[in-house]
Amino acid sequence: MEKTPLQNWIAGRLGVSEASLTRESLIDYQLKKLRETLDLAINRSTYYRKNLSKYPNKLNRLEDLLQLPFTTSEDVRNNPLHFLCVSQDYINRVVTLQSSGTTGKPKRLYFTKEDQELTIDFFHIGMSTLVGPGDRVLILLPGQLPGSVGDLLARALERFRVKAIPHGIVQDPEKTLKIMQEEQVNALVGIPTQVLSLARYWGGAINKYQPQLKSVLLSTDYVSQAITRQLKLSWGCQVYGHYGMTEMGLGGGVECQALAGYHMREADLYFEIINPTNGESVPDGEEGEVVFTTLTRVGMPLIRYRTGDLARFIPDRCHCGSILRRLSPVKGRVRGVYQLPAGPLTIGELDEVLFSVAGVINYQASLSNENGKDILNIGIFMNHGENGSIFDAIRRNLNTIPSVYHSEKKGCLGIKLLILSEQLKSTAAKRTIKDLRKSEML
Ligand SMILES: [Zn+2]
């Protein structure tokens, strides 16, 4: 098993050899970069000048960072231009994220050419975990606009002579499978449910195409084990996970060949895990909210940005031998824990049980209230050509979720299942459970 290539990359940034990289030297580097970021933010950004003025602006040790306030999604949404540390003329790419929050304002993130170069560099190194020169990668991510995730990834792959084939979101699985065959694709990068729908369509159709995949990288949404299992089974390929978000500069961390958690982009980002309720750091190994600070970004640095994602650091050394820390797969969102009468429910739990059922390619879930009783509504998207005789299997699987089982047993929860049209409107948005219970009660 090869060590994550991120280790050599980070050692290069520190100017030391890969073998002599230690956690201590990495922490020294991160502390130096944190100081630079803090100086930049306080001197140049209106937001941080105002919000950090009453805090000591000298970091003597990493722990001093914990005294600084968090930056939230709302802060960025309310006044994105106040975060800028360069003139707008230097901004090369603006990403607008539509709001799922309370204000309804979209969130805007600004990147300079240098910021984007850092992302390409990370994608280049991260992708070398799973592909090499001569490989042919189909990119099932939005990539038409310069600076979009698909575009930066394609540019990263070209750097080490990997053929990038931009495709975009899958609209017609038959057409995508045909392209895979014609282009002799041997690796895919895509959104978990999209790649699952391809595999299930391929498995359910008369197999005129024979994909020869060696690796798949899943990104953008939560990576459920059920989907990973299915892809390995269908195509006999390795399935890697990537964790990232636009705020991180798209890339955040990628699994190594040990496939046991993400090695993080520690040369560009400093990560913390905090208790989402009181904001305090949690011990390594304990689950909490992922928080990061940019170390090298110049356009719009972010200090202690709360991601809203739940995960934990994995305390043991990775089997690949790297000294880099690992983050567990994201378990869900801080605001994505829904209370049923007999306990909590997350979309991660629904993913595991629903994607395990043959023929399911996606679903929509909501919670409603009818005559004082909670109802879990699940609309299932089925693979083309398969019928809806799967309700028994779905009910059986749902009963393995403790909160669902006990709530239903107590007579406090009803379950409504529905097969939705096979024409699934594909998007790159993260899926959530819609909670309609409160609005109905108003
Ligand atoms: Zn590893």
CSV table of C-alpha atoms and ligand atoms in Angstrom, one decimal:
chain,number,residue,atom,x,y,z
A,1,MET,CA,0.0,0.0,0.0
A,2,GLU,CA,1.4,3.4,-1.0
A,3,LYS,CA,1.5,6.2,1.5
A,4,THR,CA,-0.8,9.1,0.8
A,5,PRO,CA,0.9,11.4,-1.8
A,6,LEU,CA,-0.3,14.3,0.4
A,7,GLN,CA,2.5,13.6,2.8
A,8,ASN,CA,5.2,14.2,0.2
A,9,TRP,CA,3.3,17.3,-1.0
A,10,ILE,CA,3.1,18.8,2.4
A,11,ALA,CA,6.8,18.0,3.1
A,12,GLY,CA,7.6,19.9,-0.1
A,13,ARG,CA,5.8,22.9,1.2
A,14,LEU,CA,7.8,22.8,4.4
A,15,GLY,CA,11.1,22.2,2.4
A,16,VAL,CA,11.9,18.9,4.1
A,17,SER,CA,12.1,15.4,2.8
A,18,GLU,CA,9.0,13.2,3.0
A,19,ALA,CA,10.6,10.8,5.5
A,20,SER,CA,11.6,13.6,7.9
A,21,LEU,CA,8.2,15.3,8.0
A,22,THR,CA,6.9,15.2,11.6
A,23,ARG,CA,3.7,16.4,13.2
A,24,GLU,CA,5.8,18.9,15.2
A,25,SER,CA,7.3,20.4,12.0
A,26,LEU,CA,3.8,20.5,10.4
A,27,ILE,CA,2.4,22.3,13.4
A,28,ASP,CA,5.2,24.9,13.3
A,29,TYR,CA,4.4,25.5,9.6
A,30,GLN,CA,0.7,25.8,10.3
A,31,LEU,CA,1.3,28.2,13.2
A,32,LYS,CA,3.4,30.4,10.9
A,33,LYS,CA,0.7,30.4,8.2
A,34,LEU,CA,-2.0,31.1,10.7
A,35,ARG,CA,-0.1,34.2,11.9
A,36,GLU,CA,0.2,35.3,8.3
A,37,THR,CA,-3.5,34.8,7.6
A,38,LEU,CA,-4.4,36.6,10.8
A,39,ASP,CA,-2.2,39.6,9.8
A,40,LEU,CA,-3.7,39.6,6.3
A,41,ALA,CA,-7.3,39.4,7.5
A,42,ILE,CA,-6.9,42.1,10.2
A,43,ASN,CA,-5.1,44.5,7.9
A,44,ARG,CA,-7.1,44.0,4.8
A,45,SER,CA,-10.6,42.7,5.5
A,46,THR,CA,-13.3,45.0,6.9
A,47,TYR,CA,-15.0,42.1,8.6
A,48,TYR,CA,-12.1,40.7,10.5
A,49,ARG,CA,-10.6,44.1,11.4
A,50,LYS,CA,-13.9,44.9,13.2
A,51,ASN,CA,-14.5,41.4,14.6
A,52,LEU,CA,-11.0,40.6,15.8
A,53,SER,CA,-10.1,44.0,17.1
A,54,LYS,CA,-10.8,43.1,20.7
A,55,TYR,CA,-8.8,39.8,20.6
A,56,PRO,CA,-5.0,39.5,20.9
A,57,ASN,CA,-3.7,39.3,17.4
A,58,LYS,CA,-0.6,37.4,18.2
A,59,LEU,CA,-0.6,33.6,18.2
A,60,ASN,CA,2.1,32.2,20.4
A,61,ARG,CA,0.8,28.6,20.1
A,62,LEU,CA,-1.8,26.8,18.2
A,63,GLU,CA,-4.2,26.8,21.2
A,64,ASP,CA,-4.3,30.6,21.1
A,65,LEU,CA,-6.4,30.3,18.0
A,66,LEU,CA,-9.2,28.8,20.1
A,67,GLN,CA,-9.8,32.3,21.7
A,68,LEU,CA,-10.8,33.8,18.4
A,69,PRO,CA,-14.5,33.9,17.4
A,70,PHE,CA,-16.0,31.6,14.8
A,71,THR,CA,-17.0,32.7,11.3
A,72,THR,CA,-20.4,31.4,10.3
A,73,SER,CA,-22.2,30.8,7.1
A,74,GLU,CA,-24.5,33.7,8.0
A,75,ASP,CA,-21.5,36.0,8.5
A,76,VAL,CA,-20.3,35.3,5.0
A,77,ARG,CA,-23.9,35.6,3.6
A,78,ASN,CA,-24.6,38.9,5.2
A,79,ASN,CA,-21.6,40.7,3.9
A,80,PRO,CA,-19.3,38.7,1.6
A,81,LEU,CA,-17.4,41.7,0.2
A,82,HIS,CA,-16.3,42.7,3.7
A,83,PHE,CA,-14.2,39.5,3.8
A,84,LEU,CA,-12.2,40.5,0.8
A,85,CYS,CA,-8.4,41.1,1.3
A,86,VAL,CA,-7.7,42.2,-2.2
A,87,SER,CA,-9.3,44.7,-4.6
A,88,GLN,CA,-12.2,43.2,-6.6
A,89,ASP,CA,-10.0,43.5,-9.7
A,90,TYR,CA,-7.9,40.6,-8.5
A,91,ILE,CA,-10.9,38.3,-8.0
A,92,ASN,CA,-10.9,35.7,-10.8
A,93,ARG,CA,-13.9,33.6,-9.7
A,94,VAL,CA,-17.0,34.2,-7.8
A,95,VAL,CA,-19.1,31.2,-6.6
A,96,THR,CA,-22.7,31.9,-5.6
A,97,LEU,CA,-24.4,29.3,-3.4
A,98,GLN,CA,-28.1,29.5,-3.1
A,99,SER,CA,-29.3,29.7,0.5
A,100,SER,CA,-30.8,27.0,2.5
A,101,GLY,CA,-30.5,29.3,5.6
A,102,THR,CA,-32.9,31.7,7.2
A,103,THR,CA,-32.0,35.0,5.5
A,104,GLY,CA,-32.7,33.8,2.0
A,105,LYS,CA,-29.5,35.6,0.8
A,106,PRO,CA,-27.2,33.7,-1.4
A,107,LYS,CA,-23.7,33.0,-0.2
A,108,ARG,CA,-20.8,34.4,-2.3
A,109,LEU,CA,-17.2,33.1,-2.2
A,110,TYR,CA,-14.4,35.0,-4.0
A,111,PHE,CA,-11.2,33.4,-5.3
A,112,THR,CA,-8.1,35.0,-6.9
A,113,LYS,CA,-6.0,33.2,-9.6
A,114,GLU,CA,-3.5,32.2,-6.9
A,115,ASP,CA,-6.3,30.7,-4.7
A,116,GLN,CA,-7.4,28.6,-7.6
A,117,GLU,CA,-3.9,27.5,-8.4
A,118,LEU,CA,-3.7,26.1,-4.8
A,119,THR,CA,-6.9,24.1,-5.5
A,120,ILE,CA,-5.5,22.7,-8.8
A,121,ASP,CA,-2.3,21.8,-7.0
A,122,PHE,CA,-4.3,19.9,-4.3
A,123,PHE,CA,-6.5,18.2,-6.9
A,124,HIS,CA,-3.3,17.1,-8.8
A,125,ILE,CA,-1.7,15.5,-5.7
A,126,GLY,CA,-5.0,14.1,-4.3
A,127,MET,CA,-5.9,12.5,-7.7
A,128,SER,CA,-2.5,10.8,-8.0
A,129,THR,CA,-3.7,8.5,-5.2
A,130,LEU,CA,-6.0,6.8,-7.6
A,131,VAL,CA,-4.9,7.5,-11.2
A,132,GLY,CA,-1.6,7.9,-13.0
A,133,PRO,CA,-0.2,9.0,-16.4
A,134,GLY,CA,-2.2,7.4,-19.3
A,135,ASP,CA,-5.4,6.9,-17.3
A,136,ARG,CA,-8.6,8.3,-18.6
A,137,VAL,CA,-11.0,10.0,-16.2
A,138,LEU,CA,-14.6,10.9,-16.8
A,139,ILE,CA,-15.6,13.9,-14.7
A,140,LEU,CA,-19.3,13.8,-13.7
A,141,LEU,CA,-19.3,17.2,-12.0
A,142,PRO,CA,-20.3,20.6,-13.3
A,143,GLY,CA,-17.4,21.9,-15.4
A,144,GLN,CA,-18.5,24.2,-18.1
A,145,LEU,CA,-17.4,27.5,-16.4
A,146,PRO,CA,-13.8,28.4,-16.0
A,147,GLY,CA,-12.9,27.9,-12.4
A,148,SER,CA,-15.7,25.4,-11.7
A,149,VAL,CA,-14.9,22.2,-9.9
A,150,GLY,CA,-14.9,20.2,-13.1
A,151,ASP,CA,-12.7,22.7,-14.9
A,152,LEU,CA,-10.1,22.9,-12.1
A,153,LEU,CA,-10.0,19.1,-11.8
A,154,ALA,CA,-9.5,18.7,-15.5
A,155,ARG,CA,-6.6,21.2,-15.4
A,156,ALA,CA,-5.1,19.3,-12.4
A,157,LEU,CA,-5.3,15.9,-14.2
A,158,GLU,CA,-3.6,17.3,-17.3
A,159,ARG,CA,-0.6,18.2,-15.1
A,160,PHE,CA,0.4,14.6,-14.8
A,161,ARG,CA,-0.7,13.4,-18.2
A,162,VAL,CA,-4.0,11.9,-17.1
A,163,LYS,CA,-6.7,12.4,-19.8
A,164,ALA,CA,-9.6,14.4,-18.4
A,165,ILE,CA,-13.0,13.9,-20.1
A,166,PRO,CA,-15.4,16.6,-18.8
A,167,HIS,CA,-19.0,15.4,-18.9
A,168,GLY,CA,-21.0,17.2,-16.3
A,169,ILE,CA,-24.0,15.9,-14.3
A,170,VAL,CA,-25.4,12.6,-15.6
A,171,GLN,CA,-28.7,13.2,-17.4
A,172,ASP,CA,-29.0,10.1,-19.5
A,173,PRO,CA,-27.2,7.0,-18.1
A,174,GLU,CA,-27.3,5.2,-21.4
A,175,LYS,CA,-25.5,8.0,-23.1
A,176,THR,CA,-22.9,8.3,-20.3
A,177,LEU,CA,-22.2,4.5,-20.4
A,178,LYS,CA,-21.7,4.8,-24.2
A,179,ILE,CA,-19.2,7.7,-23.7
A,180,MET,CA,-17.4,5.6,-21.1
A,181,GLN,CA,-17.0,2.8,-23.6
A,182,GLU,CA,-16.0,5.0,-26.5
A,183,GLU,CA,-13.5,7.0,-24.5
A,184,GLN,CA,-12.1,3.9,-22.8
A,185,VAL,CA,-12.6,5.5,-19.5
A,186,ASN,CA,-11.0,3.7,-16.5
A,187,ALA,CA,-11.8,6.1,-13.7
A,188,LEU,CA,-14.8,8.3,-12.7
A,189,VAL,CA,-15.2,11.3,-10.4
A,190,GLY,CA,-18.8,12.0,-9.5
A,191,ILE,CA,-21.6,12.6,-7.0
A,192,PRO,CA,-22.4,9.4,-5.0
A,193,THR,CA,-26.1,9.0,-6.1
A,194,GLN,CA,-25.2,9.9,-9.7
A,195,VAL,CA,-22.5,7.2,-9.9
A,196,LEU,CA,-24.9,4.7,-8.2
A,197,SER,CA,-27.6,5.4,-10.7
A,198,LEU,CA,-25.1,4.7,-13.5
A,199,ALA,CA,-24.0,1.4,-11.9
A,200,ARG,CA,-27.6,0.3,-11.3
A,201,TYR,CA,-28.7,1.3,-14.8
A,202,TRP,CA,-25.7,-0.7,-16.2
A,203,GLY,CA,-26.5,-3.7,-14.0
A,204,GLY,CA,-30.2,-3.6,-15.0
A,205,ALA,CA,-29.8,-3.1,-18.7
A,206,ILE,CA,-28.6,-5.6,-21.3
A,207,ASN,CA,-24.9,-5.1,-21.0
A,208,LYS,CA,-23.7,-3.9,-24.3
A,209,TYR,CA,-21.2,-1.8,-22.5
A,210,GLN,CA,-18.3,-3.2,-20.5
A,211,PRO,CA,-16.8,-0.5,-18.4
A,212,GLN,CA,-13.2,-1.3,-17.3
A,213,LEU,CA,-13.0,0.9,-14.2
A,214,LYS,CA,-10.1,0.7,-11.8
A,215,SER,CA,-11.2,3.6,-9.5
A,216,VAL,CA,-14.0,5.9,-8.7
A,217,LEU,CA,-13.8,9.1,-6.6
A,218,LEU,CA,-17.0,10.1,-4.9
A,219,SER,CA,-17.4,13.8,-3.9
A,220,THR,CA,-19.8,16.6,-3.2
A,221,ASP,CA,-22.3,14.8,-1.0
A,222,TYR,CA,-22.1,12.3,1.9
A,223,VAL,CA,-20.5,9.1,0.8
A,224,SER,CA,-22.6,6.2,2.1
A,225,GLN,CA,-21.1,2.8,2.7
A,226,ALA,CA,-24.1,1.3,0.9
A,227,ILE,CA,-23.2,3.1,-2.3
A,228,THR,CA,-19.5,2.3,-2.0
A,229,ARG,CA,-20.4,-1.4,-1.6
A,230,GLN,CA,-22.6,-1.4,-4.6
A,231,LEU,CA,-20.1,0.2,-6.8
A,232,LYS,CA,-17.3,-2.2,-5.8
A,233,LEU,CA,-19.7,-5.1,-6.4
A,234,SER,CA,-20.9,-3.8,-9.8
A,235,TRP,CA,-17.6,-2.8,-11.3
A,236,GLY,CA,-14.9,-4.4,-9.1
A,237,CYS,CA,-13.2,-1.1,-8.8
A,238,GLN,CA,-11.7,0.8,-5.8
A,239,VAL,CA,-14.0,3.5,-4.4
A,240,TYR,CA,-12.3,6.5,-2.8
A,241,GLY,CA,-14.0,9.4,-1.0
A,242,HIS,CA,-13.2,13.1,-1.2
A,243,TYR,CA,-14.4,15.7,1.4
A,244,GLY,CA,-14.6,19.3,0.5
A,245,MET,CA,-16.8,22.3,0.0
A,246,THR,CA,-16.6,25.6,-1.9
A,247,GLU,CA,-15.7,27.5,1.3
A,248,MET,CA,-12.5,25.3,1.6
A,249,GLY,CA,-11.6,26.2,-1.9
A,250,LEU,CA,-13.4,23.0,-3.1
A,251,GLY,CA,-10.8,20.5,-1.9
A,252,GLY,CA,-10.6,19.4,1.7
A,253,GLY,CA,-9.3,15.9,2.1
A,254,VAL,CA,-9.0,12.6,0.2
A,255,GLU,CA,-8.8,9.0,1.2
A,256,CYS,CA,-5.5,7.1,0.6
A,257,GLN,CA,-5.3,3.5,-0.6
A,258,ALA,CA,-6.1,2.3,3.0
A,259,LEU,CA,-9.6,3.7,2.3
A,260,ALA,CA,-10.0,4.5,6.0
A,261,GLY,CA,-10.8,8.2,6.4
A,262,TYR,CA,-9.7,11.4,4.6
A,263,HIS,CA,-6.1,12.7,4.8
A,264,MET,CA,-6.6,16.4,5.0
A,265,ARG,CA,-5.3,19.3,2.9
A,266,GLU,CA,-3.2,20.3,5.9
A,267,ALA,CA,-0.8,22.5,3.9
A,268,ASP,CA,-3.7,24.9,3.0
A,269,LEU,CA,-6.2,24.4,5.8
A,270,TYR,CA,-6.1,24.0,9.6
A,271,PHE,CA,-8.9,21.8,10.9
A,272,GLU,CA,-10.6,21.6,14.3
A,273,ILE,CA,-13.5,19.6,15.7
A,274,ILE,CA,-15.7,21.4,18.2
A,275,ASN,CA,-18.7,20.7,20.3
A,276,PRO,CA,-21.5,22.4,18.2
A,277,THR,CA,-23.4,23.4,21.3
A,278,ASN,CA,-20.8,25.1,23.4
A,279,GLY,CA,-18.1,25.8,20.7
A,280,GLU,CA,-15.3,24.1,22.7
A,281,SER,CA,-12.7,21.7,21.2
A,282,VAL,CA,-13.5,18.0,21.6
A,283,PRO,CA,-10.8,15.4,22.3
A,284,ASP,CA,-9.4,13.5,19.3
A,285,GLY,CA,-11.7,10.7,18.3
A,286,GLU,CA,-14.9,12.4,19.5
A,287,GLU,CA,-17.5,13.5,17.0
A,288,GLY,CA,-18.3,17.2,16.6
A,289,GLU,CA,-18.6,20.0,14.0
A,290,VAL,CA,-15.8,20.4,11.5
A,291,VAL,CA,-14.2,23.9,11.7
A,292,PHE,CA,-11.4,25.1,9.4
A,293,THR,CA,-9.1,28.1,8.9
A,294,THR,CA,-7.5,28.9,5.6
A,295,LEU,CA,-3.7,29.0,5.7
A,296,THR,CA,-2.7,30.1,2.3
A,297,ARG,CA,-5.8,31.8,0.7
A,298,VAL,CA,-5.3,35.5,-0.2
A,299,GLY,CA,-8.7,36.7,-1.7
A,300,MET,CA,-11.1,35.8,1.0
A,301,PRO,CA,-9.4,34.0,4.0
A,302,LEU,CA,-11.7,32.4,6.5
A,303,ILE,CA,-10.9,32.1,10.2
A,304,ARG,CA,-12.5,29.3,12.2
A,305,TYR,CA,-15.3,28.8,9.7
A,306,ARG,CA,-18.0,26.5,11.0
A,307,THR,CA,-18.9,24.0,8.3
A,308,GLY,CA,-22.0,22.5,9.9
A,309,ASP,CA,-20.7,19.0,9.1
A,310,LEU,CA,-20.3,16.3,11.7
A,311,ALA,CA,-17.2,14.1,11.8
A,312,ARG,CA,-14.3,13.1,14.0
A,313,PHE,CA,-10.6,12.9,13.8
A,314,ILE,CA,-9.4,9.3,13.7
A,315,PRO,CA,-6.7,9.1,16.5
A,316,ASP,CA,-4.6,6.1,15.3
A,317,ARG,CA,-1.9,6.3,12.6
A,318,CYS,CA,-3.2,5.3,9.2
A,319,HIS,CA,-2.2,1.9,7.7
A,320,CYS,CA,-0.5,3.8,4.8
A,321,GLY,CA,2.1,5.0,7.3
A,322,SER,CA,1.5,8.7,6.9
A,323,ILE,CA,1.8,11.1,9.8
A,324,LEU,CA,-1.1,13.1,8.4
A,325,ARG,CA,-4.3,13.2,10.4
A,326,ARG,CA,-7.4,11.6,9.1
A,327,LEU,CA,-11.0,12.7,9.3
A,328,SER,CA,-13.8,10.2,9.5
A,329,PRO,CA,-16.5,10.2,6.8
A,330,VAL,CA,-19.0,13.0,7.5
A,331,LYS,CA,-21.9,11.6,9.5
A,332,GLY,CA,-24.4,14.4,8.6
A,333,ARG,CA,-25.1,18.0,9.4
A,334,VAL,CA,-25.3,19.7,12.8
A,335,ARG,CA,-28.8,20.9,11.7
A,336,GLY,CA,-29.6,17.6,10.0
A,337,VAL,CA,-30.5,15.7,13.1
A,338,TYR,CA,-34.3,15.3,13.2
A,339,GLN,CA,-36.0,14.3,16.4
A,340,LEU,CA,-38.5,11.4,16.1
A,341,PRO,CA,-40.7,10.5,19.1
A,342,ALA,CA,-38.2,7.8,20.1
A,343,GLY,CA,-34.9,9.4,19.1
A,344,PRO,CA,-32.9,11.1,16.4
A,345,LEU,CA,-32.8,10.4,12.7
A,346,THR,CA,-30.2,11.6,10.1
A,347,ILE,CA,-30.0,11.4,6.3
A,348,GLY,CA,-26.9,9.3,6.7
A,349,GLU,CA,-29.0,6.6,8.4
A,350,LEU,CA,-31.6,6.8,5.6
A,351,ASP,CA,-28.8,6.6,3.0
A,352,GLU,CA,-27.4,3.4,4.4
A,353,VAL,CA,-30.7,1.5,4.5
A,354,LEU,CA,-32.3,2.8,1.3
A,355,PHE,CA,-29.4,2.6,-1.0
A,356,SER,CA,-28.9,-1.0,0.2
A,357,VAL,CA,-32.2,-1.9,-1.6
A,358,ALA,CA,-31.6,-3.1,-5.1
A,359,GLY,CA,-33.1,-0.8,-7.7
A,360,VAL,CA,-33.1,2.4,-5.6
A,361,ILE,CA,-31.1,5.2,-7.2
A,362,ASN,CA,-32.2,8.2,-5.2
A,363,TYR,CA,-34.9,9.3,-2.8
A,364,GLN,CA,-36.6,12.4,-1.3
A,365,ALA,CA,-37.5,12.3,2.4
A,366,SER,CA,-39.7,14.6,4.5
A,367,LEU,CA,-41.3,14.6,8.0
A,368,SER,CA,-44.8,15.9,8.4
A,369,ASN,CA,-47.5,15.8,11.0
A,370,GLU,CA,-51.0,14.4,10.6
A,371,ASN,CA,-53.4,14.6,13.5
A,372,GLY,CA,-50.6,14.8,16.0
A,373,LYS,CA,-48.7,11.8,14.6
A,374,ASP,CA,-45.3,12.2,12.9
A,375,ILE,CA,-45.2,10.9,9.3
A,376,LEU,CA,-41.9,9.9,7.5
A,377,ASN,CA,-42.6,10.4,3.8
A,378,ILE,CA,-40.1,8.7,1.4
A,379,GLY,CA,-40.3,9.1,-2.3
A,380,ILE,CA,-38.2,6.6,-4.1
A,381,PHE,CA,-36.5,7.0,-7.5
A,382,MET,CA,-36.2,3.6,-9.1
A,383,ASN,CA,-33.8,2.4,-11.7
A,384,HIS,CA,-35.2,2.4,-15.2
A,385,GLY,CA,-37.3,-0.7,-15.9
A,386,GLU,CA,-37.6,-1.9,-12.3
A,387,ASN,CA,-41.0,-1.9,-10.7
A,388,GLY,CA,-42.1,-0.9,-7.2
A,389,SER,CA,-42.2,-4.3,-5.6
A,390,ILE,CA,-39.6,-3.2,-3.1
A,391,PHE,CA,-41.7,-1.7,-0.3
A,392,ASP,CA,-41.3,-4.8,1.9
A,393,ALA,CA,-37.5,-4.6,1.6
A,394,ILE,CA,-37.5,-0.9,2.3
A,395,ARG,CA,-39.8,-1.3,5.4
A,396,ARG,CA,-37.6,-4.1,6.7
A,397,ASN,CA,-34.5,-1.9,6.3
A,398,LEU,CA,-36.1,1.2,7.8
A,399,ASN,CA,-36.9,-0.9,10.9
A,400,THR,CA,-33.1,-1.4,11.5
A,401,ILE,CA,-32.9,2.4,12.4
A,402,PRO,CA,-33.6,2.4,16.1
A,403,SER,CA,-35.5,5.7,16.2
A,404,VAL,CA,-37.8,4.7,13.3
A,405,TYR,CA,-38.4,1.2,14.8
A,406,HIS,CA,-39.2,2.4,18.3
A,407,SER,CA,-41.3,5.4,17.2
A,408,GLU,CA,-43.4,3.3,14.9
A,409,LYS,CA,-43.8,0.6,17.6
A,410,LYS,CA,-45.0,3.1,20.0
A,411,GLY,CA,-47.7,4.2,17.5
A,412,CYS,CA,-46.1,7.7,17.2
A,413,LEU,CA,-44.8,7.4,13.7
A,414,GLY,CA,-46.3,6.5,10.3
A,415,ILE,CA,-44.3,5.7,7.2
A,416,LYS,CA,-45.6,6.6,3.7
A,417,LEU,CA,-43.7,5.2,0.7
A,418,LEU,CA,-44.1,6.4,-2.8
A,419,ILE,CA,-42.4,5.6,-6.1
A,420,LEU,CA,-41.5,8.8,-7.9
A,421,SER,CA,-41.2,9.3,-11.6
A,422,GLU,CA,-38.0,7.7,-13.1
A,423,GLN,CA,-37.2,11.1,-14.5
A,424,LEU,CA,-35.0,12.3,-11.7
A,425,LYS,CA,-34.0,16.0,-11.9
A,426,SER,CA,-30.3,15.7,-11.3
A,427,THR,CA,-28.5,18.4,-9.3
A,428,ALA,CA,-25.3,18.7,-7.4
A,429,ALA,CA,-27.0,19.9,-4.2
A,430,LYS,CA,-26.6,18.0,-1.0
A,431,ARG,CA,-29.7,16.1,0.0
A,432,THR,CA,-31.6,16.8,3.2
A,433,ILE,CA,-34.7,15.6,5.0
A,434,LYS,CA,-37.4,18.3,4.7
A,435,ASP,CA,-39.0,18.9,8.1
A,436,LEU,CA,-42.5,20.2,7.5
A,437,ARG,CA,-43.7,19.5,11.1
A,438,LYS,CA,-43.1,22.9,12.6
A,439,SER,CA,-44.5,25.0,9.7
A,440,GLU,CA,-47.7,22.9,9.8
A,441,MET,CA,-48.1,23.6,13.4
A,442,LEU,CA,-48.0,27.4,13.1
B,1,ZN,ZN,-3.4,6.8,4.8
